[in-house]
Amino acid sequence: MEKLNTTNVNIDEAIEVMKFVKDFCKKLGIAYIDWKIDNIGKDNHGTYKLFDFDVSGVFDKNEWLYQPQFFFNYKQSILNGYTTPQKIDDFSFPNFTTNIIP
């Protein structure tokens, strides 16, 4: 991870990669929730890598198998009426994209 470049990340490209990763994680039953540009980097070959999964959770049929830490995006999603893992993750992703695009 220390070899990843986190300063030369193309925002638009990173968001497209994150959309793909989000869909892939959901198929595996993973709600990432901690979507932010600080959690993505590029290796020497130009491949994007997502890291910092400590706030993520694992679910099956919208029930938590491993519940994530109750942090900002999780709290905000609950306050806005989202209760299932998929909806919590969906709520946190647009917040990430709208907060970084001017």
GROMACS .gro file of C-alpha atoms in nm:
model
  102
    1MET     CA    1   0.000   0.000   0.000
    2GLU     CA    2   0.286   0.239   0.074
    3LYS     CA    3   0.387   0.217  -0.295
    4LEU     CA    4   0.052   0.352  -0.412
    5ASN     CA    5   0.038   0.705  -0.548
    6THR     CA    6  -0.248   0.890  -0.384
    7THR     CA    7  -0.156   1.239  -0.508
    8ASN     CA    8  -0.176   1.190  -0.886
    9VAL     CA    9  -0.527   1.048  -0.908
   10ASN     CA   10  -0.762   1.159  -1.186
   11ILE     CA   11  -1.088   1.234  -1.001
   12ASP     CA   12  -1.326   1.148  -1.286
   13GLU     CA   13  -1.138   0.827  -1.364
   14ALA     CA   14  -1.126   0.732  -0.995
   15ILE     CA   15  -1.501   0.780  -0.957
   16GLU     CA   16  -1.568   0.551  -1.253
   17VAL     CA   17  -1.339   0.288  -1.099
   18MET     CA   18  -1.510   0.328  -0.763
   19LYS     CA   19  -1.854   0.279  -0.922
   20PHE     CA   20  -1.732  -0.049  -1.066
   21VAL     CA   21  -1.574  -0.152  -0.735
   22LYS     CA   22  -1.891  -0.060  -0.545
   23ASP     CA   23  -2.103  -0.288  -0.767
   24PHE     CA   24  -1.844  -0.566  -0.739
   25CYS     CA   25  -1.829  -0.538  -0.358
   26LYS     CA   26  -2.208  -0.551  -0.335
   27LYS     CA   27  -2.210  -0.876  -0.532
   28LEU     CA   28  -1.973  -1.013  -0.267
   29GLY     CA   29  -2.192  -0.881   0.016
   30ILE     CA   30  -1.955  -0.600   0.118
   31ALA     CA   31  -2.074  -0.250   0.206
   32TYR     CA   32  -1.766  -0.028   0.187
   33ILE     CA   33  -1.933   0.294   0.317
   34ASP     CA   34  -1.606   0.494   0.360
   35TRP     CA   35  -1.601   0.641   0.008
   36LYS     CA   36  -1.343   0.918  -0.021
   37ILE     CA   37  -1.060   1.006  -0.255
   38ASP     CA   38  -0.805   0.944   0.023
   39ASN     CA   39  -0.890   0.573   0.006
   40ILE     CA   40  -0.788   0.517  -0.353
   41GLY     CA   41  -0.444   0.516  -0.511
   42LYS     CA   42  -0.264   0.407  -0.828
   43ASP     CA   43   0.014   0.153  -0.842
   44ASN     CA   44   0.316   0.185  -1.073
   45HIS     CA   45   0.121   0.018  -1.353
   46GLY     CA   46  -0.168   0.267  -1.337
   47THR     CA   47  -0.407   0.024  -1.167
   48TYR     CA   48  -0.636   0.182  -0.910
   49LYS     CA   49  -0.647   0.020  -0.567
   50LEU     CA   50  -0.912   0.075  -0.301
   51PHE     CA   51  -0.793   0.045   0.058
   52ASP     CA   52  -0.892   0.120   0.418
   53PHE     CA   53  -1.171  -0.133   0.467
   54ASP     CA   54  -1.188  -0.088   0.846
   55VAL     CA   55  -1.531   0.081   0.822
   56SER     CA   56  -1.673  -0.178   0.582
   57GLY     CA   57  -1.929  -0.440   0.670
   58VAL     CA   58  -2.036  -0.776   0.535
   59PHE     CA   59  -2.399  -0.856   0.469
   60ASP     CA   60  -2.625  -1.125   0.331
   61LYS     CA   61  -2.979  -1.046   0.212
   62ASN     CA   62  -2.962  -0.698   0.369
   63GLU     CA   63  -2.875  -0.833   0.714
   64TRP     CA   64  -2.537  -0.753   0.865
   65LEU     CA   65  -2.308  -1.052   0.917
   66TYR     CA   66  -2.031  -0.819   1.025
   67GLN     CA   67  -2.154  -0.470   1.109
   68PRO     CA   68  -1.922  -0.175   1.033
   69GLN     CA   69  -1.819   0.093   1.278
   70PHE     CA   70  -2.087   0.351   1.344
   71PHE     CA   71  -1.910   0.652   1.192
   72PHE     CA   72  -2.015   0.967   1.002
   73ASN     CA   73  -2.163   0.830   0.676
   74TYR     CA   74  -2.326   0.542   0.862
   75LYS     CA   75  -2.484   0.778   1.115
   76GLN     CA   76  -2.598   1.019   0.842
   77SER     CA   77  -2.759   0.741   0.641
   78ILE     CA   78  -2.951   0.614   0.945
   79LEU     CA   79  -3.067   0.970   1.020
   80ASN     CA   80  -3.194   0.993   0.661
   81GLY     CA   81  -3.396   0.673   0.693
   82TYR     CA   82  -3.162   0.425   0.522
   83THR     CA   83  -3.133   0.103   0.719
   84THR     CA   84  -3.020  -0.179   0.491
   85PRO     CA   85  -2.649  -0.230   0.417
   86GLN     CA   86  -2.697  -0.169   0.045
   87LYS     CA   87  -2.891   0.151   0.099
   88ILE     CA   88  -2.639   0.276   0.357
   89ASP     CA   89  -2.357   0.216   0.108
   90ASP     CA   90  -2.560   0.377  -0.173
   91PHE     CA   91  -2.622   0.680   0.049
   92SER     CA   92  -2.252   0.725   0.131
   93PHE     CA   93  -2.132   0.697  -0.229
   94PRO     CA   94  -2.317   0.999  -0.376
   95ASN     CA   95  -2.205   1.203  -0.076
   96PHE     CA   96  -1.848   1.118  -0.170
   97THR     CA   97  -1.891   1.212  -0.534
   98THR     CA   98  -2.081   1.536  -0.470
   99ASN     CA   99  -1.837   1.649  -0.201
  100ILE     CA  100  -1.530   1.627  -0.428
  101ILE     CA  101  -1.667   1.763  -0.753
  102PRO     CA  102  -1.665   2.144  -0.757
   0.00000   0.00000   0.00000
